[in-house]
Amino acid sequence: MPSTLRRTFLGMVATGTVASIAGCSSSCPDSGAPDPSHTVEPRTANSGFETVPDSSWPSPRFDAANTGYAPVKMATTTPSVQWQTDISTTSASNDTGGASAVVVADETVVSTMSTGVVALSLRDGTEQWRREFTSATVPSTVDIGDNPAPPVMANGRVYLATADSVVALAVDDGTVVWRNTDVAGTGVPVVTDAALFVPTTDGVARFDTTDGHRQWTVPADGTRLAVADGTVVINGEQVVAVDADTSEVRWRRSDRPTRYPVVVDRTVYVSGSYGELIGRSLTDGTEQWRIDRGRSLEVPVVTPESVYAIERPGEASSATFAFDRVDDGPPEPRWCSEINLGGAVTAAADDGVFTFQRDDGLTAFTTRFGEAVWQYPAEYQAVSLAVLDGGIVSVSPDGTVVALGGE
């Protein structure tokens, strides 16, 4: 369906004019899988980047607020594989345990496995170091079981949540800078300029990044956090917001979200108990708007102008939706693209939004009109992406790490 017609049709859906779209299918009128103009061919030999991307992706969803958006450009509509490597190992129980999301900083790519943490060269994927730890595990964001909790990076350090501690390693060689064994990690860390925040067996804790001293603990469950504007938002049995300095609880809401909270411009984006997307005030938790189509909207990626999310109707085809952000109301649909069962919007840049699809692999769309520009095929299934200035690094559930870029 042409973009202009698609946008008009979605405007009608948003205002309720099209009431006949119902049942088990997505509400996207753009039927049929996307047809990208370029397919990325697999490559077994590693050539590496001629020019190493000069940017970073230091957290699983780029920043402490979990926006999933990096203000960079891929700069090509015909990327190729720059390098590929396998980081998986087999544990004593003969189980690889999967790979975590990748993070990137200081020209280093880092991911955790069930058996430890691995660092690769961003230039060509060669292994720089590997350290053995039993990683904490978290539910996958794409419904493929549990994965190791991903690391975060800041100021030359890698921070990990393990099954018996919280750890800081040096990025350059993996040496242990500090290790706090008072608590065990149970979720994904978040690091800011001020402190490290980690879900633990005692609750969500704040640590000094210099020496690992635990500064406070709040008794709240949840494996994923967001930190923004002096507030820690915790997704668990409830959505809980606490003061980042004092741990004072500011508000609680019973949305029962299961994935990442996202905070942008003092609005908390939460996927509710029944799949609705809710915008809550970061200040007091009051509901500002709600999108409820009777179909599940997955955790979104949020940019300065847009919101991107997968709409899942259940057992039928899903769809990638792009919404325009609105100052005083719910985001308004701009375009959509039907996809096969499952999938997730994984990241966005200034010139592209990237989705993982179970049957079609990794697909890149233009941000404004949702045109599919390239696709990495079905045999490659990404857990996560790190979007860099001129490149992408991604990892599959089995530990295959791939870098895309170039022309």
Coordinates of C-alpha atoms in Angstrom, one line a residue:
M1 CA 0.0 0.0 0.0
P2 CA 1.5 3.4 -0.9
S3 CA 2.7 5.4 2.1
T4 CA 0.3 8.3 1.6
L5 CA -2.7 6.0 1.4
R6 CA -1.4 4.0 4.4
R7 CA -1.0 7.2 6.4
T8 CA -4.6 8.4 5.6
F9 CA -6.0 5.0 6.4
L10 CA -4.2 4.9 9.8
G11 CA -5.6 8.3 10.6
M12 CA -9.1 6.9 10.0
V13 CA -8.3 4.0 12.3
A14 CA -7.0 6.4 15.0
T15 CA -10.2 8.3 15.0
G16 CA -12.4 5.3 15.0
T17 CA -13.8 5.8 11.4
V18 CA -12.7 2.3 10.4
A19 CA -14.6 0.1 12.8
S20 CA -14.7 -3.1 10.8
I21 CA -11.1 -4.1 11.6
A22 CA -11.5 -6.6 14.3
G23 CA -11.0 -10.2 15.3
C24 CA -7.7 -11.9 15.6
S25 CA -5.7 -10.0 13.0
S26 CA -3.7 -6.9 13.4
S27 CA -5.4 -3.5 12.8
C28 CA -2.8 -2.7 10.2
P29 CA -4.4 -2.3 6.7
D30 CA -1.0 -2.9 5.0
S31 CA -1.4 -6.6 4.4
G32 CA 1.5 -8.7 3.3
A33 CA 5.1 -9.0 4.5
P34 CA 7.4 -6.1 3.7
D35 CA 9.4 -6.4 0.5
P36 CA 12.8 -4.7 1.1
S37 CA 14.9 -3.5 -1.8
H38 CA 18.1 -5.0 -0.5
T39 CA 18.9 -8.4 1.1
V40 CA 22.0 -8.7 3.2
E41 CA 24.0 -11.7 2.1
P42 CA 25.6 -13.9 4.8
R43 CA 29.4 -13.9 5.0
T44 CA 31.7 -16.3 6.7
A45 CA 35.0 -14.5 6.3
N46 CA 35.7 -11.5 8.5
S47 CA 37.0 -8.4 6.8
G48 CA 36.1 -5.9 9.5
F49 CA 35.2 -2.2 9.3
E50 CA 37.5 0.0 7.2
T51 CA 36.4 2.8 9.4
V52 CA 35.3 1.9 13.0
P53 CA 32.0 3.5 13.9
D54 CA 32.7 6.5 16.2
S55 CA 29.8 6.1 18.6
S56 CA 28.5 3.9 21.4
W57 CA 25.5 1.9 22.6
P58 CA 26.4 1.5 26.3
S59 CA 23.1 0.0 27.6
P60 CA 20.8 -2.7 26.2
R61 CA 18.3 0.0 25.0
F62 CA 20.9 2.7 24.4
D63 CA 20.4 4.8 27.5
A64 CA 19.3 4.7 31.1
A65 CA 15.8 5.7 30.1
N66 CA 15.5 2.7 27.7
T67 CA 14.5 4.8 24.7
G68 CA 16.1 2.4 22.2
Y69 CA 17.0 5.4 20.0
A70 CA 20.4 6.6 19.0
P71 CA 20.8 10.0 17.3
V72 CA 23.0 8.6 14.5
K73 CA 22.6 7.4 10.9
M74 CA 23.3 4.1 9.3
A75 CA 24.3 6.1 6.2
T76 CA 23.6 3.2 3.8
T77 CA 20.6 1.4 2.4
T78 CA 22.7 -1.5 1.2
P79 CA 24.7 -2.7 4.2
S80 CA 26.9 -5.8 4.2
V81 CA 28.3 -8.1 6.8
Q82 CA 31.5 -6.6 8.1
W83 CA 32.3 -9.5 10.5
Q84 CA 30.7 -12.4 12.3
T85 CA 31.8 -14.5 15.2
D86 CA 30.4 -17.1 17.6
I87 CA 30.8 -16.3 21.4
S88 CA 28.9 -19.3 22.7
T89 CA 30.4 -21.9 25.0
T90 CA 29.1 -25.1 26.5
S91 CA 28.6 -25.3 30.3
A92 CA 29.1 -28.4 32.5
S93 CA 25.5 -29.2 32.0
N94 CA 26.0 -29.1 28.2
D95 CA 23.9 -26.0 27.8
T96 CA 25.0 -22.8 26.1
G97 CA 22.3 -20.8 27.9
G98 CA 21.9 -18.2 25.2
A99 CA 23.4 -14.7 24.8
S100 CA 22.4 -11.3 26.2
A101 CA 21.9 -8.1 24.4
V102 CA 25.2 -6.5 23.2
V103 CA 26.5 -3.2 24.5
V104 CA 29.2 -1.1 22.8
A105 CA 31.7 1.5 24.0
D106 CA 35.4 2.2 23.7
E107 CA 35.5 0.3 20.4
T108 CA 34.5 -2.8 22.3
V109 CA 31.5 -5.1 22.0
V110 CA 30.4 -6.8 25.2
S111 CA 27.8 -9.6 25.8
T112 CA 27.1 -12.1 28.6
M113 CA 26.5 -15.8 28.3
S114 CA 25.3 -18.1 31.1
T115 CA 28.9 -19.0 31.7
G116 CA 30.4 -15.5 31.7
V117 CA 31.1 -12.3 29.8
V118 CA 32.9 -11.8 26.5
A119 CA 34.5 -8.7 24.9
L120 CA 35.1 -8.4 21.2
S121 CA 36.8 -5.8 19.0
L122 CA 34.3 -3.5 17.3
R123 CA 36.6 -3.3 14.3
D124 CA 36.7 -7.0 13.3
G125 CA 35.0 -9.1 16.0
T126 CA 38.1 -10.7 17.4
E127 CA 37.8 -11.8 21.0
Q128 CA 39.6 -9.4 23.4
W129 CA 38.9 -11.2 26.7
R130 CA 36.5 -13.5 28.4
R131 CA 35.7 -13.9 32.2
E132 CA 33.8 -16.7 33.9
F133 CA 30.7 -15.7 35.9
T134 CA 27.3 -17.3 36.4
S135 CA 25.1 -14.6 35.0
A136 CA 21.8 -13.5 36.4
T137 CA 18.9 -14.3 34.1
V138 CA 15.9 -12.3 32.9
P139 CA 12.9 -13.1 30.7
S140 CA 13.6 -12.5 27.0
T141 CA 12.0 -9.4 25.4
V142 CA 11.0 -11.5 22.4
D143 CA 9.4 -14.5 24.2
I144 CA 12.2 -17.0 23.6
G145 CA 12.7 -18.1 27.3
D146 CA 15.2 -16.6 29.7
N147 CA 18.5 -14.9 28.7
P148 CA 21.5 -13.8 30.7
A149 CA 21.1 -10.3 32.1
P150 CA 23.0 -7.9 29.7
P151 CA 25.8 -5.7 31.0
V152 CA 26.1 -1.9 30.9
M153 CA 29.1 0.2 30.2
A154 CA 30.3 3.6 31.4
N155 CA 33.6 5.4 32.0
G156 CA 35.8 2.5 30.9
R157 CA 34.0 -0.1 33.0
V158 CA 31.6 -3.0 32.4
Y159 CA 29.0 -3.6 35.0
L160 CA 27.4 -7.1 35.5
A161 CA 24.6 -8.6 37.6
T162 CA 25.6 -12.2 38.4
A163 CA 24.0 -15.0 40.3
D164 CA 26.0 -14.3 43.4
S165 CA 27.2 -10.7 43.1
V166 CA 27.4 -7.3 41.3
V167 CA 30.6 -6.8 39.5
A168 CA 32.6 -4.0 37.8
L169 CA 35.3 -4.9 35.2
A170 CA 37.8 -2.9 33.2
V171 CA 36.8 -2.6 29.6
D172 CA 40.3 -2.8 28.2
D173 CA 41.3 -6.2 29.8
G174 CA 38.4 -7.5 31.8
T175 CA 40.1 -7.3 35.2
V176 CA 37.9 -7.1 38.2
V177 CA 37.7 -3.5 39.5
W178 CA 35.4 -4.4 42.4
R179 CA 32.9 -7.1 43.3
N180 CA 30.1 -6.8 45.8
T181 CA 29.0 -10.2 47.1
D182 CA 26.6 -8.9 49.7
V183 CA 23.7 -9.5 47.3
A184 CA 23.0 -11.5 44.1
G185 CA 21.9 -9.8 40.9
T186 CA 18.4 -10.6 39.5
G187 CA 18.0 -8.2 36.6
V188 CA 19.4 -5.7 34.2
P189 CA 21.7 -3.0 35.6
V190 CA 21.3 0.7 34.8
V191 CA 24.3 3.1 35.1
T192 CA 24.2 6.9 35.3
D193 CA 26.8 9.5 36.0
A194 CA 25.8 9.3 39.6
A195 CA 25.4 5.6 40.5
L196 CA 24.7 2.0 39.4
F197 CA 21.2 0.6 40.0
V198 CA 20.7 -3.1 40.0
P199 CA 17.7 -5.5 40.7
T200 CA 18.9 -7.8 43.4
T201 CA 17.7 -10.6 45.8
D202 CA 17.1 -7.9 48.4
G203 CA 15.3 -5.5 46.1
V204 CA 16.5 -2.7 43.8
A205 CA 19.8 -1.4 45.0
R206 CA 22.0 1.6 44.3
F207 CA 25.8 1.2 44.3
D208 CA 28.7 3.6 44.2
T209 CA 30.4 3.1 40.8
T210 CA 33.8 3.8 42.3
D211 CA 34.1 1.0 44.8
G212 CA 30.8 -1.0 44.7
H213 CA 29.5 0.2 48.1
R214 CA 25.8 -0.4 48.4
Q215 CA 24.2 3.0 49.2
W216 CA 20.5 2.0 49.6
T217 CA 18.0 -0.8 48.8
V218 CA 14.3 -0.4 48.2
P219 CA 12.1 -3.6 48.6
A220 CA 10.6 -3.6 45.1
D221 CA 10.6 -6.5 42.7
G222 CA 11.3 -6.2 39.0
T223 CA 14.0 -7.2 36.6
R224 CA 14.1 -4.1 34.5
L225 CA 14.6 -0.4 35.4
A226 CA 14.7 3.0 33.9
V227 CA 16.4 6.0 35.4
A228 CA 15.6 9.6 34.3
D229 CA 15.2 13.0 35.9
G230 CA 16.3 11.8 39.4
T231 CA 13.7 8.9 39.4
V232 CA 14.1 5.1 39.2
V233 CA 11.1 3.4 37.5
I234 CA 10.8 -0.3 38.3
N235 CA 8.7 -2.7 36.3
G236 CA 7.6 -5.8 38.2
E237 CA 4.4 -6.9 39.9
Q238 CA 3.7 -3.1 39.9
V239 CA 5.2 0.0 38.4
V240 CA 7.1 1.7 41.2
A241 CA 8.9 5.0 41.0
V242 CA 11.5 5.9 43.7
D243 CA 13.7 8.9 44.3
A244 CA 17.2 8.0 42.8
D245 CA 19.0 9.8 45.7
T246 CA 17.0 8.8 48.7
S247 CA 15.0 5.6 47.6
E248 CA 11.8 7.2 48.8
V249 CA 8.8 5.7 47.0
R250 CA 7.1 8.4 45.0
W251 CA 4.2 6.3 43.5
R252 CA 3.0 2.9 42.6
R253 CA 0.6 1.6 39.9
S254 CA -0.8 -1.8 39.3
D255 CA -0.1 -2.1 35.5
R256 CA 1.9 -5.4 36.0
P257 CA 4.3 -4.7 33.1
T258 CA 6.8 -7.4 32.1
R259 CA 9.4 -5.6 30.0
Y260 CA 11.4 -2.4 30.0
P261 CA 9.9 0.9 31.2
V262 CA 10.7 3.8 28.9
V263 CA 10.9 7.4 30.1
V264 CA 10.9 10.4 27.7
D265 CA 10.1 14.0 28.5
R266 CA 8.8 13.0 32.0
T267 CA 6.4 10.5 30.5
V268 CA 6.7 6.8 31.5
Y269 CA 5.7 4.4 28.7
V270 CA 4.3 1.2 30.1
S271 CA 2.9 -1.9 28.5
G272 CA -0.1 -2.7 30.6
S273 CA -1.5 -6.0 31.9
Y274 CA -3.8 -6.5 28.8
G275 CA -1.4 -5.2 26.2
E276 CA -2.4 -1.6 26.2
L277 CA 0.3 1.1 25.9
I278 CA -0.1 3.6 28.8
G279 CA 1.6 7.0 29.3
R280 CA 2.1 8.0 32.9
S281 CA 3.4 11.1 34.5
L282 CA 6.9 10.6 35.9
T283 CA 6.1 13.0 38.7
D284 CA 3.1 11.2 40.3
G285 CA 2.1 8.3 38.1
T286 CA -1.2 9.7 36.9
E287 CA -2.4 8.4 33.5
Q288 CA -1.9 10.9 30.7
W289 CA -3.1 8.8 27.9
R290 CA -3.8 5.2 26.8
I291 CA -3.8 3.3 23.5
D292 CA -6.0 0.2 23.7
R293 CA -6.8 -1.5 20.5
G294 CA -7.8 -4.9 22.0
R295 CA -4.4 -6.2 20.8
S296 CA -1.1 -6.2 22.6
L297 CA 1.4 -3.4 22.0
E298 CA 4.9 -4.4 22.9
V299 CA 7.4 -2.2 24.7
P300 CA 8.1 0.8 22.4
V301 CA 11.1 2.5 21.0
V302 CA 10.7 6.3 21.5
T303 CA 12.5 9.0 19.6
P304 CA 12.0 12.8 19.8
E305 CA 9.2 12.7 17.2
S306 CA 7.9 9.1 17.1
V307 CA 6.9 6.0 19.0
Y308 CA 7.5 2.5 17.4
A309 CA 6.0 -0.7 18.6
I310 CA 4.8 -4.1 17.5
E311 CA 1.1 -4.8 17.7
R312 CA 0.4 -8.5 18.5
P313 CA -3.2 -9.7 18.0
G314 CA -2.5 -13.2 19.4
E315 CA -2.0 -16.1 17.0
A316 CA -2.3 -14.1 13.8
S317 CA 0.1 -11.8 11.9
S318 CA 1.6 -8.9 13.9
A319 CA 2.4 -5.5 12.6
T320 CA 5.1 -2.8 13.1
F321 CA 3.4 0.5 14.0
A322 CA 4.9 4.0 13.8
F323 CA 3.1 6.7 15.9
D324 CA 3.6 10.5 15.9
R325 CA 4.2 11.8 19.4
V326 CA 1.6 14.4 20.4
D327 CA 2.2 17.0 23.1
D328 CA -1.1 16.6 25.0
G329 CA -2.5 13.2 24.0
P330 CA -1.9 9.7 22.9
P331 CA 0.5 9.1 20.0
E332 CA -1.2 9.1 16.6
P333 CA -0.6 6.3 14.0
R334 CA 1.5 7.3 11.0
W335 CA 2.3 4.0 9.2
C336 CA 2.3 0.3 9.8
S337 CA 3.7 -2.8 8.1
E338 CA 2.3 -6.3 8.6
I339 CA 4.8 -8.9 9.7
N340 CA 4.7 -12.6 10.4
L341 CA 3.8 -14.0 13.9
G342 CA 6.0 -12.5 16.6
G343 CA 8.7 -10.0 16.4
A344 CA 9.8 -6.8 18.2
V345 CA 10.9 -3.3 17.4
T346 CA 14.5 -3.4 18.6
A347 CA 16.0 0.1 17.9
A348 CA 15.8 3.3 16.0
A349 CA 18.2 5.8 14.5
D350 CA 17.6 9.1 12.8
D351 CA 17.2 7.4 9.4
G352 CA 15.8 4.0 10.3
V353 CA 13.8 1.8 12.6
F354 CA 14.8 -1.8 13.0
T355 CA 12.6 -4.8 13.7
F356 CA 13.3 -8.4 14.5
Q357 CA 10.8 -10.8 12.8
R358 CA 10.8 -14.5 13.5
D359 CA 10.3 -15.6 9.9
D360 CA 11.9 -12.7 8.1
G361 CA 14.9 -11.8 10.2
L362 CA 16.1 -8.3 10.8
T363 CA 14.3 -5.6 8.7
A364 CA 15.1 -1.9 8.4
F365 CA 12.3 0.6 7.6
T366 CA 12.6 4.3 6.8
T367 CA 11.3 6.4 9.8
R368 CA 8.9 8.7 8.0
F369 CA 7.0 6.5 5.7
G370 CA 7.9 2.9 6.7
E371 CA 9.4 1.7 3.5
A372 CA 11.4 -1.5 3.9
V373 CA 14.9 -0.8 2.7
W374 CA 16.9 -3.9 3.6
Q375 CA 16.6 -7.2 5.4
Y376 CA 18.9 -9.7 7.0
P377 CA 17.3 -13.1 6.3
A378 CA 15.3 -15.5 8.5
E379 CA 18.2 -17.8 9.4
Y380 CA 19.6 -14.9 11.5
Q381 CA 17.4 -14.0 14.5
A382 CA 18.5 -11.0 16.6
V383 CA 18.1 -10.8 20.3
S384 CA 19.1 -7.1 20.2
L385 CA 20.8 -4.4 18.3
A386 CA 23.5 -1.8 19.0
V387 CA 22.9 1.0 16.5
L388 CA 26.1 3.0 15.8
D389 CA 27.1 5.8 13.5
G390 CA 27.5 3.9 10.2
G391 CA 27.0 0.4 11.6
I392 CA 25.0 -2.2 13.6
V393 CA 26.1 -4.9 15.9
S394 CA 23.6 -7.6 16.8
V395 CA 23.5 -11.0 18.6
S396 CA 21.3 -14.1 18.0
P397 CA 20.0 -16.3 20.8
D398 CA 22.7 -18.9 20.1
G399 CA 25.6 -16.4 20.5
T400 CA 26.2 -15.4 16.9
V401 CA 27.4 -11.8 16.8
V402 CA 27.2 -10.0 13.5
A403 CA 28.3 -6.5 12.5
L404 CA 26.6 -4.8 9.5
G405 CA 27.6 -1.6 7.7
G406 CA 29.5 -0.2 4.7
E407 CA 28.1 0.0 1.3

